[in-house]
Amino acid sequence: MRHATIIGLAALLCACAARAPRQPLRTLAEADGLAAIGCYACLVEALDIYEAHLAQARRPAPEAARGAFRASLLLALREKEIGLPAVGYLERARARAASLPPVEDAPLLVALADAIAWDYAGLTKEFSEEFIRTRQAIGPQVAGWRARLKPRLADPFVAYIDASLACSYGDYRARDASLDAIQAQHGGSPLVKYRLGACVQRRRELLEDVLDLEPRYAEAHLFLGRYALADASRGRGMRKTIAPHLTAAYEAFPRSPSATVALAGMYRTFNKLKDAVRYYDETLALVPAHREALLGRIISLTYLQRPDEAIADATRLIELGEWYIGDAFYWRAYNRRLQKRLDEARDDAESAKQTAGLRPDVFLLAGIIYFERGAIEAASADLEKTMDMDRSSAICDAAWYLGLVRSEQKKWEGALALFPRAAGCYRTSADAYRADLTEMQKADVEPEDAEEVGALASEYQRAIDDQLVSEARSYYNAAYSGAQLGRRTEAIGFATRAAEHAIMKEKAAELIAALNKPSR
């Protein structure tokens, strides 16, 4: 009896479970609302709703198929815009296209989405070069495509695709005219506003508007962060505006090499080189042949004084071939010089001269290496070349080392002409750093930014001190050269300038005393 009761209870429970209502489908209106907002997360959610309707309804509404197609196509475009690895959204859109009525022109829209460029920041050079060739091949078709879209531009979805074509093809004047027209027609659509703001920096306020409306628009942060980073590199805007945007983009899309390489570049700009290396590493984990990340990593490792790793990466960049070969030889030479492997450094510097083009920094490094090897004539030739290529004030080290070469050659007139020039260059550099520091210290600093600003101020002060030491040494060498020529008054004047810095005060005083001794 008891056994029968248990069986009956189990049957009752099963019956109850069988009669449990299914979770109701979220409505197509909800999906349409999410798709109209258009953020990546919104589109993923909308596509799930559309596909649930298509899977569960006996006779799915045509609106569900149309919505699934559009959401898939927008997600495929979004992958390209923010550099995400493709996960099949374009293929899903293509599969849906066949079932849509001709009025949708779905096969054309798939072809257009396929023709849109990927974000270059996350690509290998091979991939970006391949797209450039593709772009050249299909470029003549774009005007015809856009003419076919024109009658349907009242639809924000079609306007989005048209804006994407305008951003990928054509000159900036035609692009801006198209975007102005689209913005005038669709100024209230967050989907379209996002696409316009992501296209060109001067429309960044559209991205800010979109984020105010929908904080889930994490992809907008990538572009706002990159715009702020570009401003900071030109001396405009506050650095503190960059990190929140790029960090938000990375947290939402950690598998986007466009996000990781942007963070790496930000930290390198901030001189936070360990953090830069971390994000270069993440970029290379996603895209192993990402040459810009590899080069950034080499430079960061160099200034972190990790020459073995920098040399290994430079060798890897050389082995990859074709792009940045001159840079790779330059930085490998730079690091081998630091390790006192001067013969290998010389060979790399010569390779850099052949592959990097006529660059003053390459000839300067070669000249320094030759000088340190004792190859004075070769050093003289490369340093003279550096001075010929760059006649600006920013040739401090070239003037210094060529002055040392002239001293070794006992060409004191040449040395006397060069060392004051180096001194003046170092002073100009110190003044520029000081002006930047003063400007930074004038700015209002939020309490949470105080530590970062303090660290940056310390970096500026170290740079100023280094330039002033080099200035003093240059004046001392000028004084010594003047003494060798018997130009006593001129030599004393330069030695007096050298004595103004504590590091040269004693030696300069000794030289002045020697110059003041009466001749026999």
Coordinates of C-alpha atoms in Angstrom, one line a residue:
M1 CA 0.0 0.0 0.0
R2 CA 2.7 2.3 1.0
H3 CA 4.6 1.4 -2.3
A4 CA 1.5 2.2 -4.3
T5 CA 1.2 5.6 -2.6
I6 CA 4.7 6.5 -3.5
I7 CA 4.2 5.5 -7.1
G8 CA 1.0 7.5 -7.2
L9 CA 2.7 10.6 -5.7
A10 CA 5.5 10.3 -8.3
A11 CA 3.0 10.1 -11.1
L12 CA 1.3 13.1 -9.7
L13 CA 4.6 15.0 -9.6
C14 CA 5.4 14.0 -13.2
A15 CA 2.0 15.1 -14.3
C16 CA 2.5 18.4 -12.6
A17 CA 5.9 18.8 -14.2
A18 CA 4.5 17.9 -17.6
R19 CA 1.8 20.5 -17.3
A20 CA 4.3 23.2 -16.2
P21 CA 4.0 26.2 -18.6
R22 CA 6.8 27.0 -21.0
Q23 CA 8.6 30.2 -20.6
P24 CA 6.8 32.7 -22.8
L25 CA 8.7 34.0 -25.8
R26 CA 9.9 37.6 -25.5
T27 CA 8.1 39.7 -28.0
L28 CA 9.3 40.7 -31.4
A29 CA 8.6 44.3 -30.3
E30 CA 11.3 43.8 -27.6
A31 CA 13.7 42.5 -30.2
D32 CA 12.9 45.4 -32.6
G33 CA 13.6 47.9 -29.8
L34 CA 16.9 46.3 -29.0
A35 CA 17.9 46.3 -32.7
A36 CA 16.9 49.9 -33.1
I37 CA 19.3 50.8 -30.2
G38 CA 21.9 48.8 -31.9
C39 CA 24.7 48.2 -29.4
Y40 CA 26.6 45.0 -29.7
A41 CA 25.1 43.5 -26.6
C42 CA 21.6 44.7 -27.7
L43 CA 22.0 43.1 -31.1
V44 CA 23.1 39.8 -29.6
E45 CA 20.0 39.9 -27.3
A46 CA 17.7 40.8 -30.2
L47 CA 19.1 38.0 -32.4
D48 CA 18.4 35.5 -29.7
I49 CA 14.8 36.6 -29.5
Y50 CA 14.3 36.5 -33.3
E51 CA 15.9 33.1 -33.6
A52 CA 13.8 31.8 -30.7
H53 CA 10.7 32.8 -32.6
L54 CA 11.9 31.2 -35.7
A55 CA 12.7 28.0 -33.9
Q56 CA 9.5 27.6 -31.8
A57 CA 6.7 29.1 -33.9
R58 CA 5.0 26.8 -36.3
R59 CA 4.6 29.6 -38.7
P60 CA 7.2 32.2 -37.8
A61 CA 6.3 35.7 -38.6
P62 CA 8.2 37.2 -41.6
E63 CA 9.2 40.0 -39.2
A64 CA 11.3 37.4 -37.2
A65 CA 13.2 36.3 -40.3
R66 CA 13.8 39.9 -41.4
G67 CA 14.9 40.9 -37.9
A68 CA 17.3 37.9 -37.6
F69 CA 18.8 38.8 -40.9
R70 CA 19.3 42.4 -40.0
A71 CA 20.7 41.7 -36.5
S72 CA 23.1 39.2 -37.9
L73 CA 24.3 41.6 -40.6
L74 CA 24.8 44.4 -38.1
L75 CA 26.8 42.1 -35.8
A76 CA 29.0 41.1 -38.7
L77 CA 29.7 44.8 -39.4
R78 CA 30.3 45.5 -35.7
E79 CA 32.9 42.7 -35.6
K80 CA 34.7 44.5 -38.4
E81 CA 34.4 47.9 -36.8
I82 CA 35.9 47.0 -33.5
G83 CA 38.3 44.3 -34.7
L84 CA 36.6 41.2 -33.1
P85 CA 37.3 37.8 -34.5
A86 CA 34.6 36.8 -36.9
V87 CA 32.2 34.2 -35.4
G88 CA 29.9 33.5 -38.3
Y89 CA 27.4 36.3 -38.2
L90 CA 27.9 37.2 -41.9
E91 CA 27.3 33.5 -42.8
R92 CA 24.1 33.5 -40.7
A93 CA 22.9 36.6 -42.5
R94 CA 23.7 35.1 -45.9
A95 CA 21.8 32.0 -45.0
R96 CA 18.8 34.1 -43.9
A97 CA 18.9 36.2 -47.1
A98 CA 17.6 33.5 -49.3
S99 CA 14.3 33.3 -47.5
L100 CA 13.5 37.0 -47.6
P101 CA 11.3 38.6 -50.2
P102 CA 13.1 40.4 -53.1
V103 CA 12.0 43.8 -51.8
E104 CA 14.6 43.4 -49.0
D105 CA 17.4 43.1 -51.6
A106 CA 19.2 41.0 -48.9
P107 CA 21.8 39.4 -51.2
L108 CA 23.1 42.9 -52.1
L109 CA 23.2 44.0 -48.5
V110 CA 25.2 40.9 -47.6
A111 CA 27.7 41.7 -50.4
L112 CA 28.0 45.2 -49.2
A113 CA 28.7 44.1 -45.6
D114 CA 31.3 41.7 -47.0
A115 CA 33.0 44.6 -48.8
I116 CA 33.3 46.8 -45.7
A117 CA 36.8 47.1 -44.2
W118 CA 38.0 45.6 -41.0
D119 CA 39.5 47.9 -38.4
Y120 CA 43.1 48.1 -39.4
A121 CA 44.5 48.4 -35.9
G122 CA 43.9 44.8 -35.1
L123 CA 45.0 43.3 -38.4
T124 CA 48.2 41.8 -39.6
K125 CA 49.9 43.7 -42.4
E126 CA 49.1 40.9 -44.8
F127 CA 45.4 41.1 -44.0
S128 CA 45.3 44.9 -44.4
E129 CA 47.2 44.8 -47.6
E130 CA 44.9 42.1 -49.0
F131 CA 41.9 44.3 -48.2
I132 CA 43.6 47.3 -49.9
R133 CA 43.9 45.1 -53.1
T134 CA 40.2 44.0 -52.7
R135 CA 39.2 47.7 -52.2
Q136 CA 41.0 48.7 -55.4
A137 CA 39.2 45.9 -57.3
I138 CA 35.7 46.6 -56.1
G139 CA 36.0 50.4 -55.6
P140 CA 34.4 51.2 -59.0
Q141 CA 31.3 49.3 -58.0
V142 CA 30.6 51.4 -54.9
A143 CA 28.9 54.3 -56.6
G144 CA 26.4 51.9 -58.2
W145 CA 25.8 50.1 -54.9
R146 CA 25.1 53.4 -53.1
A147 CA 22.8 54.5 -55.9
R148 CA 20.8 51.3 -55.3
L149 CA 20.5 52.1 -51.6
K150 CA 19.5 55.7 -52.1
P151 CA 15.7 55.1 -52.4
R152 CA 15.8 53.2 -49.1
L153 CA 17.8 55.6 -47.0
A154 CA 14.9 56.5 -44.8
D155 CA 15.4 53.1 -43.2
P156 CA 18.1 53.5 -40.4
F157 CA 19.4 50.0 -41.1
V158 CA 20.0 50.9 -44.8
A159 CA 21.5 54.3 -43.8
Y160 CA 23.9 52.5 -41.5
I161 CA 25.2 50.4 -44.4
D162 CA 25.4 53.4 -46.6
A163 CA 27.4 55.2 -43.9
S164 CA 29.7 52.2 -43.6
L165 CA 30.4 52.4 -47.4
A166 CA 31.0 56.1 -47.2
C167 CA 33.5 55.6 -44.4
S168 CA 35.3 52.8 -46.2
Y169 CA 35.5 54.2 -49.7
G170 CA 36.0 57.5 -51.4
D171 CA 37.7 60.7 -50.4
Y172 CA 37.0 62.6 -47.3
R173 CA 35.0 65.4 -49.0
A174 CA 32.5 62.9 -50.5
R175 CA 32.4 61.0 -47.2
D176 CA 31.6 64.1 -45.1
A177 CA 28.9 65.2 -47.4
S178 CA 27.2 61.8 -47.2
L179 CA 27.5 61.7 -43.5
D180 CA 26.1 65.1 -43.1
A181 CA 23.0 64.1 -45.1
I182 CA 22.6 60.8 -43.1
Q183 CA 22.9 62.7 -39.8
A184 CA 20.3 65.3 -40.9
Q185 CA 17.9 62.4 -41.7
H186 CA 18.6 60.1 -38.8
G187 CA 19.8 62.4 -36.0
G188 CA 17.6 60.6 -33.5
S189 CA 18.7 57.0 -34.2
P190 CA 21.3 55.7 -31.8
L191 CA 22.3 53.1 -34.3
V192 CA 23.1 55.6 -37.0
K193 CA 24.6 58.1 -34.6
Y194 CA 27.1 55.5 -33.3
R195 CA 28.2 54.6 -36.9
L196 CA 28.7 58.3 -37.8
G197 CA 30.7 58.9 -34.6
A198 CA 32.8 55.9 -35.1
C199 CA 33.7 57.0 -38.6
V200 CA 35.4 60.3 -38.0
Q201 CA 36.8 62.1 -34.9
R202 CA 35.0 65.4 -35.5
R203 CA 31.7 63.6 -34.9
R204 CA 32.7 62.2 -31.5
E205 CA 29.9 64.0 -29.7
L206 CA 27.5 61.6 -31.3
L207 CA 29.2 58.7 -29.5
E208 CA 28.9 60.6 -26.2
D209 CA 25.2 61.1 -26.9
V210 CA 24.8 57.4 -27.6
L211 CA 26.5 56.4 -24.4
D212 CA 24.3 58.8 -22.4
L213 CA 21.3 57.1 -23.9
E214 CA 22.6 53.5 -23.7
P215 CA 25.5 52.7 -21.4
R216 CA 25.8 49.3 -22.9
Y217 CA 27.3 50.8 -26.0
A218 CA 30.7 49.7 -25.0
E219 CA 32.1 49.8 -28.5
A220 CA 31.7 53.6 -28.5
H221 CA 34.4 53.7 -25.8
L222 CA 37.0 52.2 -28.2
F223 CA 36.6 55.1 -30.6
L224 CA 36.3 57.8 -27.9
G225 CA 39.5 56.4 -26.2
R226 CA 41.4 56.4 -29.5
Y227 CA 40.2 60.0 -30.3
A228 CA 41.4 61.1 -26.8
L229 CA 44.7 59.3 -27.3
A230 CA 45.2 61.1 -30.6
D231 CA 44.5 64.4 -29.0
A232 CA 47.0 63.8 -26.2
S233 CA 49.7 62.9 -28.7
R234 CA 49.2 66.3 -30.2
G235 CA 49.3 68.1 -26.9
R236 CA 45.5 68.6 -26.7
G237 CA 43.2 67.2 -24.1
M238 CA 43.8 65.5 -20.7
R239 CA 45.3 62.1 -20.4
K240 CA 42.8 61.1 -17.8
T241 CA 40.1 61.0 -20.4
I242 CA 41.8 58.2 -22.3
A243 CA 42.0 55.3 -19.8
P244 CA 38.4 55.0 -18.8
H245 CA 37.2 54.7 -22.4
L246 CA 39.9 52.2 -23.5
T247 CA 39.5 50.2 -20.3
A248 CA 35.7 50.0 -20.8
A249 CA 36.2 48.8 -24.4
Y250 CA 38.7 46.2 -23.3
E251 CA 36.5 44.9 -20.5
A252 CA 33.6 44.5 -22.9
F253 CA 35.7 43.1 -25.8
P254 CA 38.9 41.5 -24.4
R255 CA 39.3 39.4 -27.6
S256 CA 39.5 42.5 -29.8
P257 CA 43.1 43.2 -30.8
S258 CA 42.0 46.7 -31.7
A259 CA 41.2 47.2 -28.0
T260 CA 44.4 45.5 -26.6
V261 CA 46.8 47.3 -29.0
A262 CA 45.1 50.7 -28.2
L263 CA 45.6 50.0 -24.4
A264 CA 49.2 49.1 -25.1
G265 CA 49.8 52.3 -27.1
M266 CA 48.2 54.3 -24.3
Y267 CA 50.4 52.9 -21.6
R268 CA 53.5 53.4 -23.8
T269 CA 52.4 57.0 -24.2
F270 CA 52.0 57.3 -20.5
N271 CA 55.5 55.7 -20.1
K272 CA 54.0 52.8 -18.1
L273 CA 56.0 50.3 -20.0
K274 CA 55.3 47.2 -18.0
D275 CA 51.6 47.7 -18.6
A276 CA 52.3 48.4 -22.3
V277 CA 54.2 45.1 -22.6
R278 CA 51.2 43.3 -21.0
Y279 CA 48.8 44.5 -23.6
Y280 CA 51.2 44.0 -26.4
D281 CA 51.5 40.4 -25.2
E282 CA 47.7 40.1 -25.2
T283 CA 47.6 41.5 -28.8
L284 CA 50.2 39.0 -30.0
A285 CA 48.4 36.2 -28.3
L286 CA 45.3 37.1 -30.4
V287 CA 47.3 38.0 -33.6
P288 CA 50.8 36.4 -33.5
A289 CA 52.0 38.2 -36.6
H290 CA 50.8 41.7 -35.5
R291 CA 53.9 43.7 -36.4
E292 CA 52.9 47.0 -34.8
A293 CA 52.4 45.2 -31.5
L294 CA 55.7 43.4 -31.9
L295 CA 57.5 46.7 -32.7
G296 CA 55.8 48.4 -29.7
R297 CA 56.9 45.6 -27.5
I298 CA 60.5 45.9 -28.7
I299 CA 60.6 49.6 -27.9
S300 CA 59.0 49.1 -24.5
L301 CA 61.5 46.3 -23.6
T302 CA 64.4 48.4 -24.7
Y303 CA 63.5 51.2 -22.3
L304 CA 62.8 48.7 -19.6
Q305 CA 66.4 47.6 -20.0
R306 CA 65.5 44.1 -21.1
P307 CA 67.8 43.8 -24.1
D308 CA 67.7 40.0 -24.5
E309 CA 63.9 40.0 -25.0
A310 CA 64.1 43.1 -27.2
I311 CA 66.7 41.4 -29.4
A312 CA 64.6 38.2 -29.7
D313 CA 61.6 40.2 -30.7
A314 CA 63.5 42.2 -33.2
T315 CA 64.9 39.0 -34.7
R316 CA 61.3 37.7 -35.0
L317 CA 60.2 40.9 -36.7
I318 CA 63.0 40.6 -39.2
E319 CA 62.1 36.9 -39.9
L320 CA 58.4 37.9 -40.5
G321 CA 59.8 40.0 -43.4
E322 CA 58.6 42.9 -45.6
W323 CA 57.3 45.4 -43.1
Y324 CA 59.3 47.3 -40.3
I325 CA 62.5 45.6 -41.3
G326 CA 64.5 48.8 -40.9
D327 CA 63.0 49.5 -37.5
A328 CA 63.8 45.9 -36.4
F329 CA 67.4 46.2 -37.4
Y330 CA 67.6 49.7 -35.7
W331 CA 66.3 48.4 -32.4
R332 CA 68.4 45.3 -32.5
A333 CA 71.5 47.4 -33.1
Y334 CA 70.4 49.7 -30.3
N335 CA 70.1 46.8 -27.8
R336 CA 73.3 45.1 -29.0
R337 CA 75.2 48.3 -28.4
L338 CA 73.8 48.4 -24.9
Q339 CA 75.2 44.9 -24.4
K340 CA 78.6 46.1 -25.8
R341 CA 78.2 43.6 -28.7
L342 CA 79.6 46.3 -31.0
D343 CA 80.5 44.2 -34.0
E344 CA 77.0 42.8 -34.2
A345 CA 75.5 46.2 -33.5
R346 CA 77.5 47.7 -36.4
D347 CA 76.2 45.0 -38.8
D348 CA 72.6 45.7 -37.7
A349 CA 73.1 49.4 -38.0
E350 CA 74.4 48.9 -41.6
S351 CA 71.4 46.8 -42.4
A352 CA 69.1 49.5 -40.9
K353 CA 70.8 52.1 -43.2
Q354 CA 69.9 49.9 -46.2
T355 CA 66.3 49.1 -45.2
A356 CA 65.0 52.0 -43.1
G357 CA 65.4 54.8 -45.6
L358 CA 67.3 58.1 -45.0
R359 CA 66.6 58.5 -41.3
P360 CA 68.7 60.7 -39.1
D361 CA 68.2 58.4 -36.0
V362 CA 69.6 55.4 -38.0
F363 CA 72.7 57.3 -39.1
L364 CA 73.2 58.7 -35.6
L365 CA 73.1 55.3 -34.0
A366 CA 75.5 54.0 -36.7
G367 CA 77.9 56.9 -36.0
I368 CA 77.8 56.3 -32.3
I369 CA 78.6 52.6 -32.7
Y370 CA 81.5 53.3 -35.0
F371 CA 82.8 55.9 -32.6
E372 CA 82.7 53.4 -29.7
R373 CA 84.4 50.8 -31.9
G374 CA 87.2 53.3 -32.6
A375 CA 86.4 53.6 -36.3
I376 CA 86.7 57.3 -36.3
E377 CA 86.4 58.0 -40.0
A378 CA 83.3 55.8 -40.4
A379 CA 81.8 57.5 -37.4
S380 CA 82.6 60.9 -38.9
A381 CA 80.8 60.1 -42.1
D382 CA 77.6 58.8 -40.5
L383 CA 77.4 61.7 -38.0
E384 CA 78.0 64.3 -40.7
K385 CA 75.2 62.6 -42.7
T386 CA 73.0 62.9 -39.6
M387 CA 73.7 66.6 -39.4
D388 CA 73.0 67.1 -43.1
M389 CA 69.7 65.4 -42.9
D390 CA 68.4 67.2 -39.7
R391 CA 69.4 70.8 -39.4
S392 CA 66.9 71.5 -36.7
S393 CA 67.7 72.2 -33.2
A394 CA 66.9 68.5 -32.3
I395 CA 70.4 67.2 -33.2
C396 CA 71.9 67.3 -29.7
D397 CA 73.5 63.9 -29.7
A398 CA 74.7 64.2 -33.3
A399 CA 76.5 67.5 -32.5
W400 CA 77.9 66.0 -29.3
Y401 CA 79.3 62.8 -30.9
L402 CA 80.6 64.6 -33.9
G403 CA 82.4 67.0 -31.5
L404 CA 84.0 64.0 -29.9
V405 CA 85.1 62.7 -33.3
R406 CA 86.7 66.0 -34.1
S407 CA 88.4 66.0 -30.8
E408 CA 89.8 62.5 -31.5
Q409 CA 91.0 63.8 -34.9
K410 CA 92.6 66.8 -33.2
K411 CA 90.4 69.0 -35.4
W412 CA 89.8 71.5 -32.6
E413 CA 88.1 74.2 -34.8
G414 CA 85.5 71.7 -35.7
A415 CA 85.0 70.6 -32.1
L416 CA 84.8 74.2 -30.9
A417 CA 82.0 74.8 -33.4
L418 CA 80.1 71.6 -32.5
F419 CA 80.1 71.5 -28.7
P420 CA 78.4 74.9 -28.1
R421 CA 75.8 73.8 -30.7
A422 CA 75.2 70.6 -28.7
A423 CA 75.0 72.7 -25.5
G424 CA 72.4 75.0 -26.9
C425 CA 70.4 72.1 -28.2
Y426 CA 70.4 70.4 -24.8
R427 CA 69.3 73.7 -23.2
T428 CA 66.4 74.1 -25.7
S429 CA 65.3 70.5 -24.9
A430 CA 65.4 71.2 -21.2
D431 CA 63.4 74.4 -21.6
A432 CA 60.8 72.5 -23.6
Y433 CA 60.4 69.9 -20.9
R434 CA 60.2 72.6 -18.3
A435 CA 57.5 74.4 -20.2
D436 CA 55.5 71.2 -20.5
L437 CA 56.0 70.5 -16.8
T438 CA 54.9 74.1 -15.8
E439 CA 51.8 73.8 -18.0
M440 CA 50.9 70.5 -16.4
Q441 CA 51.4 71.8 -12.9
K442 CA 49.0 74.7 -13.7
A443 CA 46.2 72.3 -14.5
D444 CA 43.6 71.4 -11.9
V445 CA 44.2 67.9 -10.8
E446 CA 41.5 65.6 -9.4
P447 CA 42.6 63.8 -6.2
E448 CA 42.4 60.4 -7.9
D449 CA 44.9 61.7 -10.6
A450 CA 47.4 63.1 -8.2
E451 CA 49.7 60.0 -8.1
E452 CA 49.8 59.8 -11.9
V453 CA 50.5 63.5 -12.3
G454 CA 53.2 63.3 -9.6
A455 CA 54.9 60.4 -11.4
L456 CA 54.8 62.2 -14.7
A457 CA 56.2 65.3 -13.1
S458 CA 59.1 63.2 -11.8
E459 CA 59.7 61.9 -15.3
Y460 CA 59.8 65.4 -16.7
Q461 CA 62.2 66.5 -14.0
R462 CA 64.6 63.6 -14.7
A463 CA 64.5 64.5 -18.4
I464 CA 65.3 68.2 -17.6
D465 CA 68.2 67.2 -15.3
D466 CA 69.7 64.8 -18.0
Q467 CA 69.6 67.6 -20.6
L468 CA 71.2 70.1 -18.2
V469 CA 74.0 67.6 -17.4
S470 CA 74.6 67.1 -21.1
E471 CA 74.6 70.9 -21.6
A472 CA 77.3 71.3 -18.9
R473 CA 79.5 68.6 -20.4
S474 CA 79.2 70.1 -23.8
Y475 CA 80.3 73.5 -22.6
Y476 CA 83.3 71.9 -20.8
N477 CA 84.3 70.2 -24.0
A478 CA 84.0 73.5 -25.9
A479 CA 86.2 75.1 -23.3
Y480 CA 88.8 72.3 -23.6
S481 CA 88.7 72.7 -27.4
G482 CA 89.2 76.5 -27.1
A483 CA 92.1 75.9 -24.8
Q484 CA 93.7 73.6 -27.4
L485 CA 93.4 76.4 -29.9
G486 CA 94.9 79.0 -27.5
R487 CA 91.6 80.9 -27.5
R488 CA 91.8 81.6 -23.8
T489 CA 89.0 84.1 -23.3
E490 CA 86.6 82.0 -25.3
A491 CA 87.6 78.9 -23.4
I492 CA 87.2 80.6 -20.0
G493 CA 83.7 81.7 -21.0
F494 CA 82.6 78.2 -21.9
A495 CA 84.2 76.7 -18.8
T496 CA 82.3 79.3 -16.7
R497 CA 79.1 78.1 -18.3
A498 CA 80.0 74.5 -17.5
A499 CA 80.8 75.3 -13.9
E500 CA 77.2 76.4 -13.4
H501 CA 76.2 72.8 -13.1
A502 CA 77.4 70.9 -10.0
I503 CA 78.5 67.9 -11.9
M504 CA 81.1 69.8 -13.9
K505 CA 81.9 72.5 -11.3
E506 CA 85.2 71.0 -10.1
K507 CA 86.6 70.1 -13.5
A508 CA 85.6 73.4 -15.0
A509 CA 87.3 75.3 -12.1
E510 CA 90.5 73.3 -12.6
L511 CA 90.4 74.2 -16.3
I512 CA 89.8 77.9 -15.6
A513 CA 92.6 77.9 -13.1
A514 CA 95.0 76.4 -15.7
L515 CA 93.9 78.9 -18.3
N516 CA 94.5 81.8 -15.8
K517 CA 98.1 80.8 -15.1
P518 CA 100.5 83.2 -16.7
S519 CA 102.2 81.8 -19.7
R520 CA 106.0 81.3 -19.4

